[in-house]
Coordinates of C-alpha atoms and ligand atoms in Angstrom, one line a residue:
M1 CA -32.4 -22.6 1.5
V2 CA -30.5 -24.7 4.2
E3 CA -30.0 -23.8 7.7
L4 CA -27.1 -25.4 9.5
K5 CA -25.9 -25.2 13.1
G6 CA -22.4 -25.2 14.1
L7 CA -20.5 -23.5 17.1
P8 CA -19.7 -19.8 17.4
G9 CA -16.1 -19.3 16.3
A10 CA -15.7 -15.6 16.2
P11 CA -18.5 -12.9 16.5
G12 CA -20.4 -11.0 13.7
V13 CA -22.4 -11.8 10.7
A14 CA -21.4 -12.0 7.1
A15 CA -22.8 -12.7 3.6
G16 CA -20.8 -13.8 0.6
R17 CA -20.4 -16.7 -1.8
V18 CA -19.1 -20.1 -0.6
L19 CA -15.4 -20.6 -1.4
L20 CA -15.0 -24.4 -0.9
L21 CA -11.7 -25.8 0.1
Q22 CA -12.1 -29.3 -0.9
P23 CA -12.9 -31.4 2.2
G24 CA -11.4 -34.8 2.4
R25 CA -10.6 -36.7 -0.7
M26 CA -12.0 -36.3 -4.1
Q27 CA -13.4 -39.1 -6.3
L28 CA -10.6 -39.6 -8.9
P29 CA -11.0 -41.1 -12.3
K30 CA -8.7 -44.0 -12.7
E31 CA -9.1 -44.1 -16.6
I32 CA -7.0 -41.8 -18.7
S33 CA -8.7 -39.5 -21.0
G34 CA -6.0 -38.9 -23.5
T35 CA -2.5 -40.5 -24.0
L36 CA -0.1 -41.8 -21.2
S37 CA 2.3 -39.1 -22.2
A38 CA -0.5 -36.5 -21.8
E39 CA -1.0 -37.7 -18.2
V40 CA 2.6 -37.6 -17.5
E41 CA 2.9 -34.1 -18.9
K42 CA -0.1 -33.1 -16.7
L43 CA 1.7 -34.1 -13.5
K44 CA 4.8 -32.3 -14.6
K45 CA 2.8 -29.1 -15.4
A46 CA 1.0 -29.1 -12.2
R47 CA 4.3 -29.5 -10.3
E48 CA 5.7 -26.7 -12.1
V49 CA 2.7 -24.5 -11.4
Y50 CA 2.6 -25.6 -7.9
R51 CA 6.4 -25.2 -7.1
D52 CA 6.3 -21.6 -8.7
R53 CA 3.4 -20.8 -6.5
L54 CA 5.1 -22.1 -3.3
K55 CA 8.2 -20.2 -4.1
K56 CA 6.3 -16.9 -4.5
L57 CA 4.4 -17.6 -1.3
H58 CA 7.7 -18.4 0.4
S59 CA 9.2 -15.1 -0.6
F60 CA 6.0 -13.3 0.6
A61 CA 6.2 -15.0 3.9
K62 CA 9.9 -14.2 4.3
E63 CA 9.2 -10.5 3.3
Q64 CA 6.4 -10.4 6.0
Q65 CA 8.5 -12.0 8.4
E66 CA 6.2 -14.7 8.9
E67 CA 8.9 -17.3 9.8
E68 CA 6.7 -20.1 10.9
N69 CA 4.8 -20.0 7.7
A70 CA 7.9 -19.8 5.6
A71 CA 9.4 -22.9 7.2
I72 CA 6.2 -24.9 6.5
L73 CA 6.3 -23.7 2.8
S74 CA 9.9 -24.6 2.5
S75 CA 9.1 -28.2 3.6
Y76 CA 6.4 -28.2 1.1
L77 CA 8.8 -27.1 -1.5
E78 CA 11.2 -29.9 -0.5
I79 CA 8.3 -32.5 -1.2
A80 CA 7.3 -31.0 -4.4
D81 CA 11.0 -31.2 -5.4
D82 CA 11.4 -34.7 -4.5
A83 CA 12.2 -36.3 -7.9
P84 CA 12.4 -40.0 -7.0
F85 CA 9.0 -39.6 -5.4
F86 CA 7.5 -38.2 -8.6
E87 CA 9.5 -40.6 -10.8
E88 CA 7.7 -43.5 -9.2
V89 CA 4.4 -41.9 -9.9
E90 CA 5.4 -41.4 -13.5
S91 CA 6.2 -45.2 -13.7
L92 CA 2.9 -46.2 -12.0
I93 CA 1.0 -44.1 -14.7
R94 CA 2.9 -46.0 -17.6
R95 CA 2.9 -49.3 -15.9
E96 CA -0.7 -49.4 -14.9
K97 CA -2.1 -47.1 -17.6
V98 CA -3.8 -45.0 -15.0
S99 CA -4.6 -41.3 -14.7
A100 CA -1.9 -38.9 -13.1
A101 CA -4.3 -37.9 -10.3
W102 CA -5.1 -41.5 -9.5
A103 CA -1.5 -42.6 -9.6
L104 CA -0.4 -39.7 -7.4
D105 CA -3.1 -40.4 -4.8
Q106 CA -2.0 -44.0 -4.6
K107 CA 1.5 -43.0 -4.2
C108 CA 0.6 -40.6 -1.5
R109 CA -1.6 -43.1 0.3
Y110 CA 1.2 -45.6 0.4
T111 CA 3.8 -43.1 1.5
V112 CA 1.5 -41.6 4.3
E113 CA 0.7 -45.1 5.7
L114 CA 4.4 -45.8 5.8
F115 CA 5.3 -42.7 7.5
D116 CA 2.4 -42.9 9.9
K117 CA 3.6 -46.4 11.1
L118 CA 7.1 -44.8 12.2
P119 CA 7.7 -44.2 15.7
E120 CA 9.1 -40.7 15.3
E121 CA 6.5 -37.8 15.6
Y122 CA 8.5 -35.9 13.2
M123 CA 7.9 -38.6 10.3
R124 CA 4.2 -38.5 11.2
Q125 CA 4.1 -34.9 11.0
R126 CA 5.9 -35.2 7.5
A127 CA 3.1 -37.7 6.4
E128 CA 0.6 -34.8 6.9
D129 CA 2.8 -32.5 4.8
V130 CA 3.2 -35.2 2.1
D131 CA -0.6 -35.6 2.1
N132 CA -1.2 -32.0 1.8
V133 CA 1.2 -31.5 -1.1
C134 CA -0.3 -34.3 -2.8
R135 CA -3.7 -33.1 -2.3
E136 CA -3.0 -29.7 -3.7
L137 CA -1.2 -31.0 -6.7
I138 CA -4.3 -33.3 -7.4
C139 CA -6.5 -30.3 -7.1
E140 CA -4.1 -28.3 -9.4
M141 CA -4.5 -31.3 -12.0
Q142 CA -8.3 -31.5 -11.6
G143 CA -8.8 -27.8 -11.9
V144 CA -10.3 -27.6 -8.4
K145 CA -9.5 -24.5 -6.5
R146 CA -8.4 -25.6 -3.0
L147 CA -6.9 -22.4 -1.8
E148 CA -7.0 -19.0 -2.9
H149 CA -3.9 -17.3 -3.8
K150 CA -2.9 -14.3 -1.4
V151 CA -0.7 -12.8 -4.0
G152 CA -3.5 -13.1 -6.5
D153 CA -7.2 -11.9 -6.8
A154 CA -9.7 -13.8 -4.9
G155 CA -12.5 -12.2 -6.8
E156 CA -16.0 -11.5 -5.1
D157 CA -16.7 -11.3 -1.4
H158 CA -16.5 -14.9 -0.1
I159 CA -16.8 -17.0 3.0
I160 CA -14.3 -19.9 3.2
F161 CA -15.7 -23.2 4.0
A162 CA -12.8 -25.6 4.9
E163 CA -12.4 -28.8 6.8
D164 CA -10.1 -26.9 9.1
L165 CA -7.4 -24.3 8.4
T166 CA -3.6 -25.0 8.8
P167 CA -1.3 -22.0 9.4
A168 CA 0.1 -22.8 6.0
E169 CA -3.3 -22.3 4.5
T170 CA -3.9 -19.3 6.4
I171 CA -1.2 -17.4 4.8
R172 CA -2.6 -17.9 1.4
L173 CA -6.3 -16.4 2.1
D174 CA -6.9 -13.3 0.3
K175 CA -8.1 -11.4 3.4
K176 CA -9.3 -8.3 1.2
K177 CA -12.5 -10.2 0.0
L178 CA -12.7 -12.7 2.8
R179 CA -15.9 -12.1 4.7
G180 CA -16.0 -15.1 7.0
L181 CA -14.8 -18.6 7.7
V182 CA -16.7 -21.7 8.3
T183 CA -15.0 -25.1 9.3
Q184 CA -16.2 -28.6 9.6
K185 CA -14.0 -29.3 12.4
G186 CA -12.7 -27.5 15.6
G187 CA -14.2 -25.6 18.4
P188 CA -14.3 -22.1 19.7
T189 CA -10.6 -22.2 20.8
S190 CA -9.4 -23.8 17.6
H191 CA -6.8 -22.2 15.4
T192 CA -9.4 -20.9 12.9
S193 CA -11.5 -19.1 15.7
I194 CA -8.5 -17.4 17.0
L195 CA -7.4 -16.4 13.6
A196 CA -10.9 -15.0 12.7
K197 CA -11.0 -13.0 15.9
N198 CA -7.6 -11.6 15.1
L199 CA -8.8 -10.5 11.8
G200 CA -11.9 -9.3 13.1
I201 CA -14.1 -11.5 11.0
P202 CA -17.0 -13.8 11.9
A203 CA -16.6 -17.6 12.0
V204 CA -18.6 -20.6 12.5
V205 CA -16.8 -23.8 13.4
G206 CA -17.4 -27.4 14.2
L207 CA -20.3 -27.7 11.6
G208 CA -19.9 -31.4 11.3
E209 CA -21.8 -33.4 8.6
G210 CA -23.8 -30.4 7.7
F211 CA -20.7 -29.0 6.1
L212 CA -20.9 -31.4 3.2
K213 CA -24.3 -29.5 2.1
A214 CA -22.4 -26.5 1.0
K215 CA -21.7 -26.1 -2.7
G216 CA -19.0 -23.8 -4.2
K217 CA -20.1 -20.3 -5.2
E218 CA -23.6 -20.6 -3.5
P219 CA -24.7 -17.6 -1.7
A220 CA -24.3 -18.1 2.2
L221 CA -24.9 -16.0 5.4
I222 CA -23.1 -16.8 8.6
D223 CA -23.6 -15.7 12.1
G224 CA -20.7 -16.1 14.2
D225 CA -22.6 -15.2 17.4
T226 CA -24.9 -18.1 17.2
G227 CA -23.0 -20.4 15.1
T228 CA -25.6 -20.4 12.2
V229 CA -25.0 -20.9 8.7
I230 CA -27.7 -20.4 6.0
L231 CA -27.0 -21.6 2.5
S232 CA -28.9 -20.2 -0.5
P233 CA -31.0 -17.8 1.9
N234 CA -34.4 -16.6 0.8
S235 CA -34.8 -12.8 0.3
E236 CA -36.2 -12.2 4.0
Q237 CA -33.2 -13.9 5.5
T238 CA -30.9 -11.8 3.3
R239 CA -32.7 -8.6 4.5
R240 CA -32.4 -9.5 8.0
F241 CA -28.7 -10.2 7.7
S242 CA -28.0 -7.0 5.7
E243 CA -29.6 -5.0 8.6
K244 CA -27.5 -7.0 11.1
I245 CA -24.4 -6.3 9.1
L246 CA -25.1 -2.6 8.8
Y247 CA -25.8 -2.6 12.5
N248 CA -22.6 -4.3 13.3
K249 CA -20.7 -2.0 11.0
E250 CA -22.0 1.0 13.0
R251 CA -21.0 -0.8 16.1
R252 CA -17.6 -1.5 14.9
E253 CA -17.0 2.2 14.4
Q254 CA -18.2 2.8 18.1
Y255 CA -15.7 0.0 19.1
L256 CA -12.8 1.7 17.3
S257 CA -13.4 4.8 19.0
A258 CA -13.6 3.0 22.4
E259 CA -10.2 1.4 21.6
K260 CA -8.6 4.8 21.9
R261 CA -9.7 5.3 25.5
P262 CA -8.6 3.4 28.6
A263 CA -11.3 0.9 29.9
C264 CA -12.9 2.0 33.0
T265 CA -16.2 0.9 34.7
L266 CA -19.1 3.5 35.3
D267 CA -18.0 3.9 38.9
G268 CA -14.4 4.8 37.6
R269 CA -12.5 1.5 38.3
P270 CA -9.8 1.0 35.7
I271 CA -9.7 -2.4 34.0
S272 CA -6.7 -3.3 31.9
V273 CA -7.5 -4.6 28.5
C274 CA -4.5 -6.3 26.9
V275 CA -4.0 -8.4 23.9
N276 CA -3.1 -12.0 23.3
T277 CA -0.3 -12.5 20.7
G278 CA 2.4 -14.7 19.5
S279 CA 2.7 -14.8 15.7
E280 CA 4.5 -12.1 13.6
E281 CA 1.1 -11.5 11.8
D282 CA -0.6 -10.5 15.0
L283 CA 2.4 -8.3 15.9
R284 CA 2.4 -6.4 12.6
D285 CA -1.1 -5.1 13.4
F286 CA -0.3 -4.4 17.1
K287 CA -1.1 -1.0 18.2
P288 CA 0.2 -0.2 21.7
E289 CA -1.8 2.9 22.0
R290 CA -5.1 1.1 21.7
C291 CA -4.6 -1.3 24.6
D292 CA -2.8 -1.8 27.9
G293 CA -0.2 -4.0 26.8
I294 CA 0.3 -7.8 25.8
G295 CA -1.5 -9.9 28.4
L296 CA -0.3 -13.2 26.8
Y297 CA 2.7 -13.7 24.6
R298 CA 2.6 -17.3 23.3
T299 CA 6.4 -18.0 22.9
E300 CA 5.6 -21.5 21.5
L301 CA 5.2 -20.1 17.9
L302 CA 9.0 -19.3 18.0
Y303 CA 9.8 -23.0 18.6
L304 CA 7.4 -24.6 16.0
G305 CA 7.8 -25.2 12.3
R306 CA 11.5 -25.5 12.5
D307 CA 14.4 -28.1 12.9
A308 CA 16.1 -27.2 16.3
F309 CA 15.4 -25.3 19.3
P310 CA 15.8 -21.4 18.8
S311 CA 19.2 -20.1 20.0
D312 CA 19.7 -17.8 23.0
E313 CA 20.3 -15.0 20.7
E314 CA 17.3 -15.6 18.4
Q315 CA 15.0 -15.7 21.3
Y316 CA 16.4 -12.7 22.8
E317 CA 15.8 -10.7 19.7
A318 CA 12.4 -11.8 19.4
Y319 CA 11.5 -10.9 22.9
K320 CA 13.3 -7.7 22.7
K321 CA 11.4 -6.7 19.6
V322 CA 8.0 -7.5 21.1
T323 CA 8.9 -5.7 24.3
E324 CA 9.9 -2.5 22.3
Q325 CA 6.8 -2.8 20.2
A326 CA 4.8 -2.6 23.3
G327 CA 6.1 1.0 23.9
G328 CA 6.6 0.9 27.5
K329 CA 3.4 -1.1 28.3
P330 CA 3.8 -4.4 30.0
V331 CA 4.3 -7.6 28.1
T332 CA 3.6 -10.9 29.8
I333 CA 5.9 -13.6 28.2
R334 CA 4.6 -17.0 28.8
T335 CA 7.4 -19.8 28.9
L336 CA 7.2 -22.5 26.3
D337 CA 3.8 -24.2 26.3
V338 CA 4.4 -27.0 23.9
G339 CA 2.9 -30.7 24.0
G340 CA -0.8 -31.4 23.5
D341 CA -1.6 -30.3 20.0
K342 CA 1.5 -28.2 19.7
T343 CA 4.7 -30.3 18.8
A344 CA 7.8 -30.3 16.5
G345 CA 9.8 -33.3 15.4
Y346 CA 13.0 -32.0 16.7
M347 CA 11.6 -31.9 20.4
H348 CA 11.3 -35.7 20.2
L349 CA 8.3 -35.6 22.4
P350 CA 6.9 -39.0 23.2
E351 CA 3.7 -40.4 21.7
E352 CA 1.0 -40.4 24.4
Q353 CA -2.4 -41.7 24.8
N354 CA -3.6 -38.5 26.5
P355 CA -1.3 -35.8 25.3
F356 CA -3.3 -33.0 26.9
L357 CA -2.9 -34.8 30.2
G358 CA 0.8 -35.6 29.4
Y359 CA 4.2 -34.3 28.9
R360 CA 3.5 -30.7 28.1
A361 CA 4.2 -26.9 29.1
I362 CA 6.1 -26.5 32.3
R363 CA 6.4 -30.3 32.7
I364 CA 8.9 -30.2 29.8
S365 CA 10.5 -27.1 30.7
L366 CA 11.4 -28.5 34.1
D367 CA 12.6 -31.8 32.6
K368 CA 14.7 -30.2 29.8
K369 CA 16.3 -27.7 32.2
E370 CA 18.8 -26.5 29.5
V371 CA 16.2 -25.5 27.1
F372 CA 14.3 -23.7 29.9
L373 CA 17.3 -21.9 31.2
T374 CA 18.0 -20.8 27.6
Q375 CA 14.6 -19.3 27.3
L376 CA 14.7 -17.7 30.9
R377 CA 17.9 -16.0 30.1
S378 CA 16.6 -14.7 26.9
I379 CA 13.5 -13.2 28.6
L380 CA 15.6 -11.8 31.5
R381 CA 17.8 -10.1 28.9
A382 CA 14.9 -8.6 27.1
S383 CA 13.5 -7.4 30.4
V384 CA 15.7 -4.4 30.4
H385 CA 14.0 -3.0 27.1
G386 CA 10.6 -2.4 28.7
K387 CA 8.0 -3.7 31.2
V388 CA 8.4 -7.6 30.8
Q389 CA 6.5 -9.9 33.2
L390 CA 7.2 -13.7 33.2
M391 CA 4.4 -16.3 33.3
F392 CA 4.5 -20.1 33.8
P393 CA 2.0 -22.4 32.0
M394 CA 0.1 -25.4 33.4
I395 CA 1.2 -25.2 37.0
V396 CA -0.5 -28.0 39.1
T397 CA 1.7 -28.1 42.2
L398 CA 3.5 -25.7 44.5
E399 CA 6.6 -27.7 43.9
E400 CA 6.6 -26.8 40.2
L401 CA 6.3 -23.2 40.8
L402 CA 9.1 -23.2 43.4
Q403 CA 11.3 -25.3 40.9
A404 CA 10.6 -22.9 38.1
K405 CA 11.5 -19.9 40.4
E406 CA 14.7 -21.7 41.3
L407 CA 15.7 -22.1 37.7
L408 CA 14.9 -18.5 37.0
S409 CA 17.3 -17.6 40.0
Q410 CA 19.9 -19.8 38.4
A411 CA 19.5 -18.0 35.1
K412 CA 20.0 -14.8 36.7
E413 CA 23.1 -16.1 38.3
Q414 CA 24.3 -17.2 34.8
L415 CA 23.6 -13.7 33.5
R416 CA 25.5 -12.1 36.3
E417 CA 28.4 -14.2 35.8
R418 CA 28.5 -13.2 32.1
G419 CA 28.1 -9.6 33.0
E420 CA 24.7 -9.4 31.2
K421 CA 21.9 -7.0 32.3
Y422 CA 18.4 -7.9 33.4
N423 CA 15.7 -6.5 35.5
E424 CA 16.0 -8.1 39.1
E425 CA 12.4 -7.1 39.7
M426 CA 10.7 -8.6 36.7
P427 CA 7.2 -9.7 38.0
V428 CA 6.5 -13.5 38.0
G429 CA 3.1 -15.0 37.8
I430 CA 1.4 -18.2 36.6
M431 CA -1.5 -19.3 34.3
V432 CA -4.3 -20.7 36.4
E433 CA -5.6 -23.2 34.0
T434 CA -6.0 -26.4 35.9
P435 CA -8.4 -27.1 38.7
A436 CA -5.4 -28.1 40.8
A437 CA -4.1 -24.6 40.5
V438 CA -7.6 -23.1 41.2
L439 CA -7.8 -25.2 44.5
L440 CA -4.2 -24.2 45.4
C441 CA -4.4 -20.6 44.7
D442 CA -4.1 -19.6 48.4
R443 CA -0.8 -21.4 48.8
L444 CA 0.6 -20.2 45.4
S445 CA -0.3 -16.5 46.1
P446 CA 2.7 -15.8 48.3
H447 CA 5.1 -16.9 45.7
V448 CA 3.6 -14.8 42.6
D449 CA 3.2 -11.3 41.6
F450 CA 0.0 -12.1 39.5
F451 CA -2.4 -14.7 38.2
S452 CA -3.7 -15.1 34.8
I453 CA -6.5 -17.4 34.3
G454 CA -6.4 -19.5 31.1
T455 CA -10.0 -20.3 30.5
N456 CA -9.5 -22.4 27.4
D457 CA -7.6 -25.1 29.3
L458 CA -9.6 -24.5 32.6
I459 CA -12.8 -25.4 30.8
Q460 CA -11.0 -28.4 29.2
Y461 CA -9.7 -29.8 32.5
T462 CA -12.6 -28.8 34.8
T463 CA -15.2 -30.4 32.3
A464 CA -12.9 -33.1 31.2
T465 CA -13.7 -32.1 27.7
D466 CA -11.1 -32.1 24.8
R467 CA -11.1 -28.6 23.6
M468 CA -10.4 -29.7 20.0
N469 CA -13.1 -32.5 19.8
E470 CA -16.2 -31.1 18.0
R471 CA -18.4 -34.2 19.0
I472 CA -18.4 -33.0 22.7
Q473 CA -18.2 -29.4 22.2
Y474 CA -21.6 -28.9 23.8
L475 CA -19.7 -29.7 27.2
F476 CA -16.9 -27.2 26.4
D477 CA -19.1 -24.4 27.6
P478 CA -17.5 -21.2 29.1
F479 CA -20.7 -20.6 31.1
N480 CA -20.3 -23.8 32.8
I481 CA -21.1 -22.9 36.6
S482 CA -18.1 -25.0 37.8
V483 CA -15.8 -23.0 35.7
L484 CA -17.4 -19.7 36.8
R485 CA -17.0 -20.9 40.4
S486 CA -13.4 -21.8 39.9
V487 CA -12.8 -18.3 38.6
S488 CA -14.6 -16.8 41.7
L489 CA -12.4 -19.2 43.9
V490 CA -9.2 -17.7 42.4
C491 CA -10.4 -14.2 42.7
E492 CA -11.2 -14.6 46.4
A493 CA -7.9 -16.2 47.3
A494 CA -6.0 -13.8 45.3
Q495 CA -7.7 -10.8 46.8
R496 CA -6.9 -12.0 50.3
H497 CA -3.2 -12.1 49.3
G498 CA -3.3 -8.8 47.4
V499 CA -2.5 -10.6 44.0
P500 CA -4.1 -9.3 41.0
V501 CA -5.9 -11.5 38.6
S502 CA -6.5 -11.3 34.9
I503 CA -8.1 -13.6 32.4
C504 CA -6.4 -14.6 29.1
G505 CA -8.4 -17.3 27.7
E506 CA -11.0 -16.8 24.9
S507 CA -13.9 -16.3 27.7
A508 CA -12.1 -13.1 28.6
S509 CA -13.9 -11.4 25.7
E510 CA -17.2 -13.2 25.8
P511 CA -19.7 -10.3 26.2
W512 CA -22.1 -11.9 28.5
L513 CA -19.3 -12.9 30.9
I514 CA -17.5 -9.5 31.1
P515 CA -20.0 -8.3 33.8
L516 CA -19.4 -11.4 35.7
W517 CA -15.6 -10.8 35.4
V518 CA -15.9 -7.4 36.7
G519 CA -18.2 -8.4 39.5
L520 CA -15.7 -11.1 40.7
G521 CA -12.9 -8.5 40.8
V522 CA -10.5 -9.4 37.9
S523 CA -8.2 -6.4 37.3
G524 CA -7.5 -7.2 33.6
L525 CA -8.7 -9.0 30.5
S526 CA -6.5 -10.1 27.7
V527 CA -8.3 -10.6 24.4
S528 CA -7.9 -11.1 20.7
P529 CA -6.6 -7.8 19.2
G530 CA -9.8 -7.6 17.1
L531 CA -12.0 -7.6 20.3
V532 CA -10.2 -4.8 22.3
G533 CA -12.9 -2.2 21.3
R534 CA -15.9 -4.3 22.2
T535 CA -14.5 -5.3 25.5
K536 CA -13.7 -1.7 26.6
T537 CA -17.2 -0.7 25.6
I538 CA -18.9 -3.3 27.6
I539 CA -16.7 -2.3 30.6
S540 CA -17.6 1.1 30.4
R541 CA -21.3 0.4 30.9
L542 CA -20.8 -1.7 34.2
D543 CA -21.1 -0.6 37.8
T544 CA -18.8 -2.5 40.1
S545 CA -21.0 -2.8 43.1
E546 CA -24.0 -3.7 41.0
M547 CA -22.0 -6.4 39.1
Q548 CA -20.4 -7.8 42.4
R549 CA -24.1 -8.4 43.5
E550 CA -25.0 -10.1 40.3
A551 CA -21.8 -12.3 40.2
Q552 CA -22.5 -13.5 43.8
H553 CA -26.0 -14.3 42.9
I554 CA -24.9 -16.2 39.8
V555 CA -22.1 -18.3 41.2
T556 CA -24.1 -19.1 44.3
S557 CA -27.7 -19.8 43.0
F558 CA -27.6 -21.8 39.9
G559 CA -26.8 -25.4 38.7
E560 CA -28.3 -25.3 35.3
L561 CA -26.4 -23.8 32.5
D562 CA -29.6 -22.3 30.9
R563 CA -30.3 -20.4 34.0
V564 CA -26.9 -19.0 34.1
K565 CA -27.2 -18.0 30.5
K566 CA -30.6 -16.6 30.8
Q567 CA -29.6 -14.5 33.8
L568 CA -26.4 -13.1 32.1
R569 CA -28.4 -12.4 28.9
Q570 CA -31.1 -10.5 30.8
L571 CA -28.4 -8.6 32.6
C572 CA -26.7 -7.8 29.4
E573 CA -29.9 -6.8 27.7
S574 CA -30.8 -4.4 30.5
L575 CA -27.3 -3.0 30.0
G576 CA -28.0 -2.4 26.3
F577 CA -25.7 -5.0 24.7
Ligands
PEP1 C1 -5.6 -20.9 28.0 O1 -5.5 -22.1 28.2 O2 -6.7 -20.3 28.3 C2 -4.7 -20.1 27.4 C3 -4.8 -18.7 27.2 O3 -3.6 -20.8 26.8 P1 -3.6 -21.5 25.5 O4 -4.8 -21.3 24.6 O5 -2.3 -21.1 24.7 O6 -3.4 -22.9 25.9
MG2 MG1 -3.5 -23.0 28.1

């Protein structure tokens, strides 16, 4: 038995066998085991199998309208089809008399190094793709299962252990038998955590070195609430986990029934519970009757994994579709939030020392005005199909907000000239996700219809902690008292100006924090689709005045994180969750 500690990625517990997606590079034999022709043949065969698989996955992604994934798969296919690249590998096998896997690995390293040195971000991204394709081909030749095939059969209940999961890998997971996810890298707001929450399965992330202890097919238990992983558990641990799994199953049924009712506190105060979305996959499972709308529609997914900015028409169709899917409920469309970790070659974003502090989000939109105007026009046109709200990300100054609104007026003017319809009254709000916006809330209030607090970035910027860096994740803590005080400041300023405040970062659905959000006066929470029921259930057990007293006590009395957590844990236990 081995017990490992990572970070909570997505709630719940799970049992299953380890399905190891090969971390890092394998030790590859240089010597050949048969003839040189057999090695060359091995490479050809692996390419054939791999290309077939990619084609199948590509059509599957197209069928499911997963455009982003389809684009990634086409670029993988292009690499797998690159004849000169593989001819060079073949001549390396024959010239050096080495194994096919070893030769491919050498060629891959050489190419990746070459691409990595190039100034264009696009080429460096391409290096990652070449590396992925080669690693998958090597796994194919070595008979190592790197990824389960979505179209195929993943066999028994399993927990995926991966270094990290890319969107291209995500598509191939056989979700029917997938019980949980564990990653070596990443933190609670990484792609894997968000994916697991959307799927409603537990995840432990940022396991670090401990990850290497896991062996393929070994029985494992994971607890996504505490970030615990147990490998080869003893019978007592298995029994305890089985009980917890059963308990969670019952609770899930309770949450499912809570989803059907609007969220309301014990004293009758309604709190809207919306969902965060962006990918086609999330939208396929979106059920407007189970939530109060879309609180955050991340438009950047429309812009990533492609070769050029999406056109006016393409964007309009996407925004119209999501608006219609919301069935008359509000849809908060956030303007482009790229930069940081989200980039595409065609955007020609500069290489930066500190990308999260650099050229990103509204800064890019205000700089590339035509790109911004195109997006604003598309959103405005979609606004006639339902209740669209517009939201600007990463605001740090009043000037930025005023400039963005000025461009919105220009976009309206352009539509009027073209005789196109739009909703003149479309509400406009901002993400409060920087300490600057928190401190400026009272000045920003007169110019917005709503605030939405992005705790993912707010924690990152308040605590000066990179949200993707697992070495310092202990500082990326949603309970950090400075962050809680920031939310309190925003709520106070907004209330004075009659501006509603919601929260759309991952902390919105953190069970121990929901009582605090209610006490501080937020009017809405926007959460991963899989957490709507749990969030509504917790809200229904809270009394507003009692939570107000608790919230005031917490934000004014404590300095230590442990005391904040203890107080909130005791409060939640007394409320029965
Ligand atoms: C946030 O920062 O909390 C947020 C919701 O935005 P994103 O995670 O897309 O940066
Ligand atoms: Mg953000």
